[in-house]
Amino acid sequence: MDILEGLNPAQREAVESTNGPLLILAGPGSGKTRVIAHRVAYLIKVWEINPYHILAVTFTNKAAREMKERLYHLLGDTVEDLTIGTFHAICARILRREGSQIGVEPRFVIYDDDDQLSLIKRSLIELDIDPKRSPPRPFHSAISSAKSHLTAPEDYVKNSYFDEGAGRVYQRYQEILDDTNALDFDDLLMKTVSLFRQCPEVLYKYQKRYHHVLVDEFQDTNTVQYKLAK
């Protein structure tokens, strides 16, 4: 099929502009995700870029599936050679391959929201903090926020009574995660940044592989996601 078929002039311009960085500003429902899919197809079919060198990042698993479906209609089985997924899924793959270099064992388990809250409750009890008077959820939010800003437990700033408690809980929570070879969702991103910083040869390997990086909903990236893309 014609890769540019059905695109309006602005969308065509975005698909065909392949020299250097490109930022697309457009409102909801204006076809930004569609443009990414057609842009990937254009890179492969017109510029003859090897799909192995293309990375497309989405914000949700649903968006990743939709992206793959769109690209399958445009490219067929070639889509299997692309890397498409959320920041978390892509980082999990990288850590399973390379994480041992920073002490992350390949068979780590990933804790979901409920697992994390249970672990925070355990940390509270071990620190003699009553979970009924100090519910786990605010501590979970504080820890997640710290990790999204690449703040380790030892660097957590304690500006208030709550921060002092949150810092202690964060420290114990992370110790238990490390002891049980588990990562939470924020760890997937934070530890990948640490891996790239500590092991420049690993960073170079992925820089060399991915010549074209396309990020959907880039305006919603937080600090750690921005660092990864950069």
PDB file of C-alpha atoms in Angstrom:
ATOM      1  CA  MET A   1       0.000   0.000   0.000  1.00  0.00           C
ATOM      2  CA  ASP A   2       1.044   3.637  -0.496  1.00  0.00           C
ATOM      3  CA  ILE A   3       2.656   4.700   2.790  1.00  0.00           C
ATOM      4  CA  LEU A   4       1.467   8.302   2.369  1.00  0.00           C
ATOM      5  CA  GLU A   5      -2.074   7.404   1.364  1.00  0.00           C
ATOM      6  CA  GLY A   6      -4.753   9.032   3.505  1.00  0.00           C
ATOM      7  CA  LEU A   7      -2.398  11.472   5.246  1.00  0.00           C
ATOM      8  CA  ASN A   8      -3.125  15.201   5.249  1.00  0.00           C
ATOM      9  CA  PRO A   9      -0.361  17.652   4.195  1.00  0.00           C
ATOM     10  CA  ALA A  10       0.896  18.263   7.763  1.00  0.00           C
ATOM     11  CA  GLN A  11       0.997  14.530   8.485  1.00  0.00           C
ATOM     12  CA  ARG A  12       2.818  13.859   5.203  1.00  0.00           C
ATOM     13  CA  GLU A  13       5.387  16.516   6.074  1.00  0.00           C
ATOM     14  CA  ALA A  14       6.010  14.876   9.464  1.00  0.00           C
ATOM     15  CA  VAL A  15       6.366  11.418   7.902  1.00  0.00           C
ATOM     16  CA  GLU A  16       8.766  12.601   5.197  1.00  0.00           C
ATOM     17  CA  SER A  17      10.946  14.814   7.455  1.00  0.00           C
ATOM     18  CA  THR A  18      13.579  12.250   8.380  1.00  0.00           C
ATOM     19  CA  ASN A  19      16.759  14.338   8.628  1.00  0.00           C
ATOM     20  CA  GLY A  20      17.545  15.056  12.276  1.00  0.00           C
ATOM     21  CA  PRO A  21      15.276  15.413  15.337  1.00  0.00           C
ATOM     22  CA  LEU A  22      11.581  16.159  14.876  1.00  0.00           C
ATOM     23  CA  LEU A  23       9.029  17.306  17.465  1.00  0.00           C
ATOM     24  CA  ILE A  24       5.370  17.028  16.503  1.00  0.00           C
ATOM     25  CA  LEU A  25       2.889  19.314  18.280  1.00  0.00           C
ATOM     26  CA  ALA A  26      -0.761  18.427  17.744  1.00  0.00           C
ATOM     27  CA  GLY A  27      -3.980  18.093  19.712  1.00  0.00           C
ATOM     28  CA  PRO A  28      -5.722  14.870  20.827  1.00  0.00           C
ATOM     29  CA  GLY A  29      -7.186  12.820  17.991  1.00  0.00           C
ATOM     30  CA  SER A  30      -5.142  14.552  15.305  1.00  0.00           C
ATOM     31  CA  GLY A  31      -3.279  11.401  14.291  1.00  0.00           C
ATOM     32  CA  LYS A  32       0.092  11.630  16.060  1.00  0.00           C
ATOM     33  CA  THR A  33       0.306   7.882  16.669  1.00  0.00           C
ATOM     34  CA  ARG A  34      -0.719   7.238  13.075  1.00  0.00           C
ATOM     35  CA  VAL A  35       2.089   9.539  11.924  1.00  0.00           C
ATOM     36  CA  ILE A  36       4.629   7.551  13.956  1.00  0.00           C
ATOM     37  CA  ALA A  37       3.477   4.295  12.357  1.00  0.00           C
ATOM     38  CA  HIS A  38       3.645   5.729   8.832  1.00  0.00           C
ATOM     39  CA  ARG A  39       6.979   7.370   9.614  1.00  0.00           C
ATOM     40  CA  VAL A  40       8.424   3.995  10.647  1.00  0.00           C
ATOM     41  CA  ALA A  41       7.085   2.449   7.442  1.00  0.00           C
ATOM     42  CA  TYR A  42       8.547   5.336   5.417  1.00  0.00           C
ATOM     43  CA  LEU A  43      11.980   4.858   7.000  1.00  0.00           C
ATOM     44  CA  ILE A  44      11.933   1.169   6.091  1.00  0.00           C
ATOM     45  CA  LYS A  45      10.339   1.262   2.650  1.00  0.00           C
ATOM     46  CA  VAL A  46      11.703   4.523   1.247  1.00  0.00           C
ATOM     47  CA  TRP A  47      14.927   5.131   3.158  1.00  0.00           C
ATOM     48  CA  GLU A  48      15.626   1.377   3.368  1.00  0.00           C
ATOM     49  CA  ILE A  49      16.493   1.532   7.068  1.00  0.00           C
ATOM     50  CA  ASN A  50      16.927  -1.887   8.653  1.00  0.00           C
ATOM     51  CA  PRO A  51      14.002  -2.417  11.101  1.00  0.00           C
ATOM     52  CA  TYR A  52      16.587  -3.659  13.626  1.00  0.00           C
ATOM     53  CA  HIS A  53      17.754  -0.037  13.982  1.00  0.00           C
ATOM     54  CA  ILE A  54      14.330   1.433  14.831  1.00  0.00           C
ATOM     55  CA  LEU A  55      12.872   1.853  18.335  1.00  0.00           C
ATOM     56  CA  ALA A  56       9.272   3.003  18.880  1.00  0.00           C
ATOM     57  CA  VAL A  57       8.252   3.798  22.456  1.00  0.00           C
ATOM     58  CA  THR A  58       4.640   4.030  23.637  1.00  0.00           C
ATOM     59  CA  PHE A  59       3.157   4.879  27.041  1.00  0.00           C
ATOM     60  CA  THR A  60       0.796   1.923  27.459  1.00  0.00           C
ATOM     61  CA  ASN A  61       0.733  -1.734  26.459  1.00  0.00           C
ATOM     62  CA  LYS A  62      -2.525  -1.053  24.617  1.00  0.00           C
ATOM     63  CA  ALA A  63      -0.836   1.660  22.543  1.00  0.00           C
ATOM     64  CA  ALA A  64       2.054  -0.708  21.784  1.00  0.00           C
ATOM     65  CA  ARG A  65      -0.391  -3.351  20.505  1.00  0.00           C
ATOM     66  CA  GLU A  66      -2.198  -0.781  18.374  1.00  0.00           C
ATOM     67  CA  MET A  67       1.122   0.432  16.962  1.00  0.00           C
ATOM     68  CA  LYS A  68       2.093  -3.129  16.022  1.00  0.00           C
ATOM     69  CA  GLU A  69      -1.284  -3.680  14.352  1.00  0.00           C
ATOM     70  CA  ARG A  70      -0.958  -0.474  12.324  1.00  0.00           C
ATOM     71  CA  LEU A  71       2.572  -1.393  11.266  1.00  0.00           C
ATOM     72  CA  TYR A  72       1.571  -4.937  10.389  1.00  0.00           C
ATOM     73  CA  HIS A  73      -0.912  -3.525   7.864  1.00  0.00           C
ATOM     74  CA  LEU A  74       1.842  -1.302   6.444  1.00  0.00           C
ATOM     75  CA  LEU A  75       4.802  -3.699   6.591  1.00  0.00           C
ATOM     76  CA  GLY A  76       3.587  -7.260   7.111  1.00  0.00           C
ATOM     77  CA  ASP A  77       5.968  -9.595   8.952  1.00  0.00           C
ATOM     78  CA  THR A  78       8.752  -6.991   8.867  1.00  0.00           C
ATOM     79  CA  VAL A  79       7.190  -5.597  12.058  1.00  0.00           C
ATOM     80  CA  GLU A  80       8.717  -8.514  13.986  1.00  0.00           C
ATOM     81  CA  ASP A  81      12.186  -7.016  13.485  1.00  0.00           C
ATOM     82  CA  LEU A  82      11.228  -3.684  15.067  1.00  0.00           C
ATOM     83  CA  THR A  83      11.517  -2.844  18.775  1.00  0.00           C
ATOM     84  CA  ILE A  84       8.117  -1.558  19.927  1.00  0.00           C
ATOM     85  CA  GLY A  85       6.983  -1.267  23.529  1.00  0.00           C
ATOM     86  CA  THR A  86       6.562   0.856  26.614  1.00  0.00           C
ATOM     87  CA  PHE A  87       9.520   2.367  28.439  1.00  0.00           C
ATOM     88  CA  HIS A  88       9.022  -0.264  31.144  1.00  0.00           C
ATOM     89  CA  ALA A  89       8.885  -3.245  28.783  1.00  0.00           C
ATOM     90  CA  ILE A  90      11.951  -2.119  26.834  1.00  0.00           C
ATOM     91  CA  CYS A  91      13.930  -1.458  30.022  1.00  0.00           C
ATOM     92  CA  ALA A  92      12.957  -4.858  31.430  1.00  0.00           C
ATOM     93  CA  ARG A  93      14.387  -6.520  28.312  1.00  0.00           C
ATOM     94  CA  ILE A  94      17.611  -4.531  28.569  1.00  0.00           C
ATOM     95  CA  LEU A  95      18.049  -5.344  32.261  1.00  0.00           C
ATOM     96  CA  ARG A  96      17.476  -9.064  31.731  1.00  0.00           C
ATOM     97  CA  ARG A  97      20.264  -9.028  29.136  1.00  0.00           C
ATOM     98  CA  GLU A  98      22.706  -6.567  30.694  1.00  0.00           C
ATOM     99  CA  GLY A  99      21.632  -5.884  34.287  1.00  0.00           C
ATOM    100  CA  SER A 100      24.055  -8.342  35.893  1.00  0.00           C
ATOM    101  CA  GLN A 101      26.764  -5.747  35.247  1.00  0.00           C
ATOM    102  CA  ILE A 102      25.214  -3.567  37.976  1.00  0.00           C
ATOM    103  CA  GLY A 103      24.072  -6.418  40.234  1.00  0.00           C
ATOM    104  CA  VAL A 104      20.601  -7.040  38.754  1.00  0.00           C
ATOM    105  CA  GLU A 105      20.125 -10.777  38.305  1.00  0.00           C
ATOM    106  CA  PRO A 106      18.426 -11.737  35.001  1.00  0.00           C
ATOM    107  CA  ARG A 107      15.593 -13.661  36.664  1.00  0.00           C
ATOM    108  CA  PHE A 108      14.327 -10.720  38.699  1.00  0.00           C
ATOM    109  CA  VAL A 109      10.617 -10.549  39.459  1.00  0.00           C
ATOM    110  CA  ILE A 110       8.601  -7.395  38.807  1.00  0.00           C
ATOM    111  CA  TYR A 111       6.353  -6.148  41.621  1.00  0.00           C
ATOM    112  CA  ASP A 112       3.051  -4.619  40.600  1.00  0.00           C
ATOM    113  CA  ASP A 113       1.138  -1.957  42.526  1.00  0.00           C
ATOM    114  CA  ASP A 114      -0.386  -4.397  45.036  1.00  0.00           C
ATOM    115  CA  ASP A 115       2.979  -6.071  45.650  1.00  0.00           C
ATOM    116  CA  GLN A 116       4.576  -2.698  46.278  1.00  0.00           C
ATOM    117  CA  LEU A 117       1.908  -1.636  48.779  1.00  0.00           C
ATOM    118  CA  SER A 118       2.281  -4.939  50.640  1.00  0.00           C
ATOM    119  CA  LEU A 119       6.030  -4.472  50.786  1.00  0.00           C
ATOM    120  CA  ILE A 120       5.665  -0.903  52.049  1.00  0.00           C
ATOM    121  CA  LYS A 121       3.277  -2.135  54.749  1.00  0.00           C
ATOM    122  CA  ARG A 122       5.874  -4.727  55.762  1.00  0.00           C
ATOM    123  CA  SER A 123       8.539  -2.007  55.863  1.00  0.00           C
ATOM    124  CA  LEU A 124       6.324   0.168  58.070  1.00  0.00           C
ATOM    125  CA  ILE A 125       5.778  -2.669  60.535  1.00  0.00           C
ATOM    126  CA  GLU A 126       9.496  -3.476  60.658  1.00  0.00           C
ATOM    127  CA  LEU A 127      10.185   0.198  61.427  1.00  0.00           C
ATOM    128  CA  ASP A 128       7.532   0.269  64.194  1.00  0.00           C
ATOM    129  CA  ILE A 129       5.286   2.603  62.213  1.00  0.00           C
ATOM    130  CA  ASP A 130       1.578   1.757  62.527  1.00  0.00           C
ATOM    131  CA  PRO A 131       0.164   1.150  58.971  1.00  0.00           C
ATOM    132  CA  LYS A 132      -3.312   2.091  60.238  1.00  0.00           C
ATOM    133  CA  ARG A 133      -2.186   5.525  61.365  1.00  0.00           C
ATOM    134  CA  SER A 134       0.283   5.899  58.490  1.00  0.00           C
ATOM    135  CA  PRO A 135      -1.250   4.173  55.419  1.00  0.00           C
ATOM    136  CA  PRO A 136       1.142   2.756  52.790  1.00  0.00           C
ATOM    137  CA  ARG A 137      -0.270   4.680  49.813  1.00  0.00           C
ATOM    138  CA  PRO A 138       1.317   8.118  50.539  1.00  0.00           C
ATOM    139  CA  PHE A 139       4.684   6.427  51.124  1.00  0.00           C
ATOM    140  CA  HIS A 140       4.283   4.568  47.845  1.00  0.00           C
ATOM    141  CA  SER A 141       3.650   7.856  46.038  1.00  0.00           C
ATOM    142  CA  ALA A 142       6.662   9.504  47.698  1.00  0.00           C
ATOM    143  CA  ILE A 143       8.967   6.602  46.794  1.00  0.00           C
ATOM    144  CA  SER A 144       7.705   6.461  43.210  1.00  0.00           C
ATOM    145  CA  SER A 145       8.184  10.216  42.841  1.00  0.00           C
ATOM    146  CA  ALA A 146      11.736   9.961  44.191  1.00  0.00           C
ATOM    147  CA  LYS A 147      12.613   7.189  41.750  1.00  0.00           C
ATOM    148  CA  SER A 148      11.080   9.054  38.816  1.00  0.00           C
ATOM    149  CA  HIS A 149      13.524  11.872  39.645  1.00  0.00           C
ATOM    150  CA  LEU A 150      16.424   9.391  39.941  1.00  0.00           C
ATOM    151  CA  THR A 151      16.724   9.935  43.705  1.00  0.00           C
ATOM    152  CA  ALA A 152      18.210   6.962  45.561  1.00  0.00           C
ATOM    153  CA  PRO A 153      17.249   6.217  49.212  1.00  0.00           C
ATOM    154  CA  GLU A 154      20.518   7.648  50.524  1.00  0.00           C
ATOM    155  CA  ASP A 155      19.861  10.910  48.641  1.00  0.00           C
ATOM    156  CA  TYR A 156      16.242  11.323  49.731  1.00  0.00           C
ATOM    157  CA  VAL A 157      15.756  14.848  51.112  1.00  0.00           C
ATOM    158  CA  LYS A 158      13.963  15.038  54.475  1.00  0.00           C
ATOM    159  CA  ASN A 159      12.310  18.457  54.721  1.00  0.00           C
ATOM    160  CA  SER A 160       9.385  17.472  56.938  1.00  0.00           C
ATOM    161  CA  TYR A 161       8.215  14.929  59.500  1.00  0.00           C
ATOM    162  CA  PHE A 162       6.599  12.895  56.722  1.00  0.00           C
ATOM    163  CA  ASP A 163       9.748  13.061  54.601  1.00  0.00           C
ATOM    164  CA  GLU A 164      11.783  11.727  57.512  1.00  0.00           C
ATOM    165  CA  GLY A 165       9.492   8.713  57.783  1.00  0.00           C
ATOM    166  CA  ALA A 166       9.284   8.279  54.025  1.00  0.00           C
ATOM    167  CA  GLY A 167      13.071   8.268  53.783  1.00  0.00           C
ATOM    168  CA  ARG A 168      13.324   5.462  56.349  1.00  0.00           C
ATOM    169  CA  VAL A 169      10.561   3.480  54.651  1.00  0.00           C
ATOM    170  CA  TYR A 170      12.183   3.984  51.228  1.00  0.00           C
ATOM    171  CA  GLN A 171      15.500   2.691  52.569  1.00  0.00           C
ATOM    172  CA  ARG A 172      13.946  -0.449  54.088  1.00  0.00           C
ATOM    173  CA  TYR A 173      11.639  -1.012  51.100  1.00  0.00           C
ATOM    174  CA  GLN A 174      14.586  -0.931  48.699  1.00  0.00           C
ATOM    175  CA  GLU A 175      16.660  -3.252  50.893  1.00  0.00           C
ATOM    176  CA  ILE A 176      13.900  -5.871  50.790  1.00  0.00           C
ATOM    177  CA  LEU A 177      13.519  -5.509  47.012  1.00  0.00           C
ATOM    178  CA  ASP A 178      17.259  -6.020  46.553  1.00  0.00           C
ATOM    179  CA  ASP A 179      17.340  -8.993  48.938  1.00  0.00           C
ATOM    180  CA  THR A 180      14.511 -10.761  47.080  1.00  0.00           C
ATOM    181  CA  ASN A 181      15.799 -10.008  43.544  1.00  0.00           C
ATOM    182  CA  ALA A 182      12.701  -7.943  42.801  1.00  0.00           C
ATOM    183  CA  LEU A 183      12.189  -4.661  40.949  1.00  0.00           C
ATOM    184  CA  ASP A 184       9.225  -2.348  41.019  1.00  0.00           C
ATOM    185  CA  PHE A 185       8.082  -0.506  37.883  1.00  0.00           C
ATOM    186  CA  ASP A 186      10.145   2.571  38.726  1.00  0.00           C
ATOM    187  CA  ASP A 187      13.259   0.432  39.231  1.00  0.00           C
ATOM    188  CA  LEU A 188      13.012  -0.797  35.646  1.00  0.00           C
ATOM    189  CA  LEU A 189      13.651   2.739  34.414  1.00  0.00           C
ATOM    190  CA  MET A 190      15.948   3.967  37.182  1.00  0.00           C
ATOM    191  CA  LYS A 191      18.251   0.949  37.024  1.00  0.00           C
ATOM    192  CA  THR A 192      18.469   1.140  33.229  1.00  0.00           C
ATOM    193  CA  VAL A 193      19.664   4.740  33.534  1.00  0.00           C
ATOM    194  CA  SER A 194      22.179   3.562  36.161  1.00  0.00           C
ATOM    195  CA  LEU A 195      23.307   0.781  33.828  1.00  0.00           C
ATOM    196  CA  PHE A 196      23.921   3.223  30.974  1.00  0.00           C
ATOM    197  CA  ARG A 197      25.749   5.644  33.261  1.00  0.00           C
ATOM    198  CA  GLN A 198      27.956   3.021  34.890  1.00  0.00           C
ATOM    199  CA  CYS A 199      28.617   0.929  31.784  1.00  0.00           C
ATOM    200  CA  PRO A 200      29.295   3.205  28.802  1.00  0.00           C
ATOM    201  CA  GLU A 201      30.023   0.179  26.621  1.00  0.00           C
ATOM    202  CA  VAL A 202      26.445  -1.024  27.170  1.00  0.00           C
ATOM    203  CA  LEU A 203      25.075   2.436  26.382  1.00  0.00           C
ATOM    204  CA  TYR A 204      27.166   2.524  23.204  1.00  0.00           C
ATOM    205  CA  LYS A 205      25.811  -0.877  22.181  1.00  0.00           C
ATOM    206  CA  TYR A 206      22.232   0.446  22.228  1.00  0.00           C
ATOM    207  CA  GLN A 207      23.164   3.806  20.732  1.00  0.00           C
ATOM    208  CA  LYS A 208      24.786   1.906  17.887  1.00  0.00           C
ATOM    209  CA  ARG A 209      21.730  -0.302  17.447  1.00  0.00           C
ATOM    210  CA  TYR A 210      18.949   2.303  17.522  1.00  0.00           C
ATOM    211  CA  HIS A 211      19.519   4.949  14.860  1.00  0.00           C
ATOM    212  CA  HIS A 212      15.891   6.107  14.930  1.00  0.00           C
ATOM    213  CA  VAL A 213      13.999   6.563  18.223  1.00  0.00           C
ATOM    214  CA  LEU A 214      10.336   7.544  18.086  1.00  0.00           C
ATOM    215  CA  VAL A 215       8.491   8.382  21.314  1.00  0.00           C
ATOM    216  CA  ASP A 216       4.705   8.650  21.414  1.00  0.00           C
ATOM    217  CA  GLU A 217       3.205  11.148  23.927  1.00  0.00           C
ATOM    218  CA  PHE A 218       6.656  12.627  24.560  1.00  0.00           C
ATOM    219  CA  GLN A 219       5.101  15.545  26.465  1.00  0.00           C
ATOM    220  CA  ASP A 220       4.157  13.120  29.245  1.00  0.00           C
ATOM    221  CA  THR A 221       7.667  11.826  29.894  1.00  0.00           C
ATOM    222  CA  ASN A 222       8.970  12.289  33.435  1.00  0.00           C
ATOM    223  CA  THR A 223      12.588  12.926  34.389  1.00  0.00           C
ATOM    224  CA  VAL A 224      13.802   9.328  34.182  1.00  0.00           C
ATOM    225  CA  GLN A 225      11.983   8.656  30.890  1.00  0.00           C
ATOM    226  CA  TYR A 226      13.438  11.836  29.403  1.00  0.00           C
ATOM    227  CA  LYS A 227      16.935  10.788  30.540  1.00  0.00           C
ATOM    228  CA  LEU A 228      16.475   7.399  28.878  1.00  0.00           C
ATOM    229  CA  ALA A 229      15.385   8.934  25.579  1.00  0.00           C
ATOM    230  CA  LYS A 230      18.179  11.507  25.704  1.00  0.00           C
TER     231      LYS A 230
END
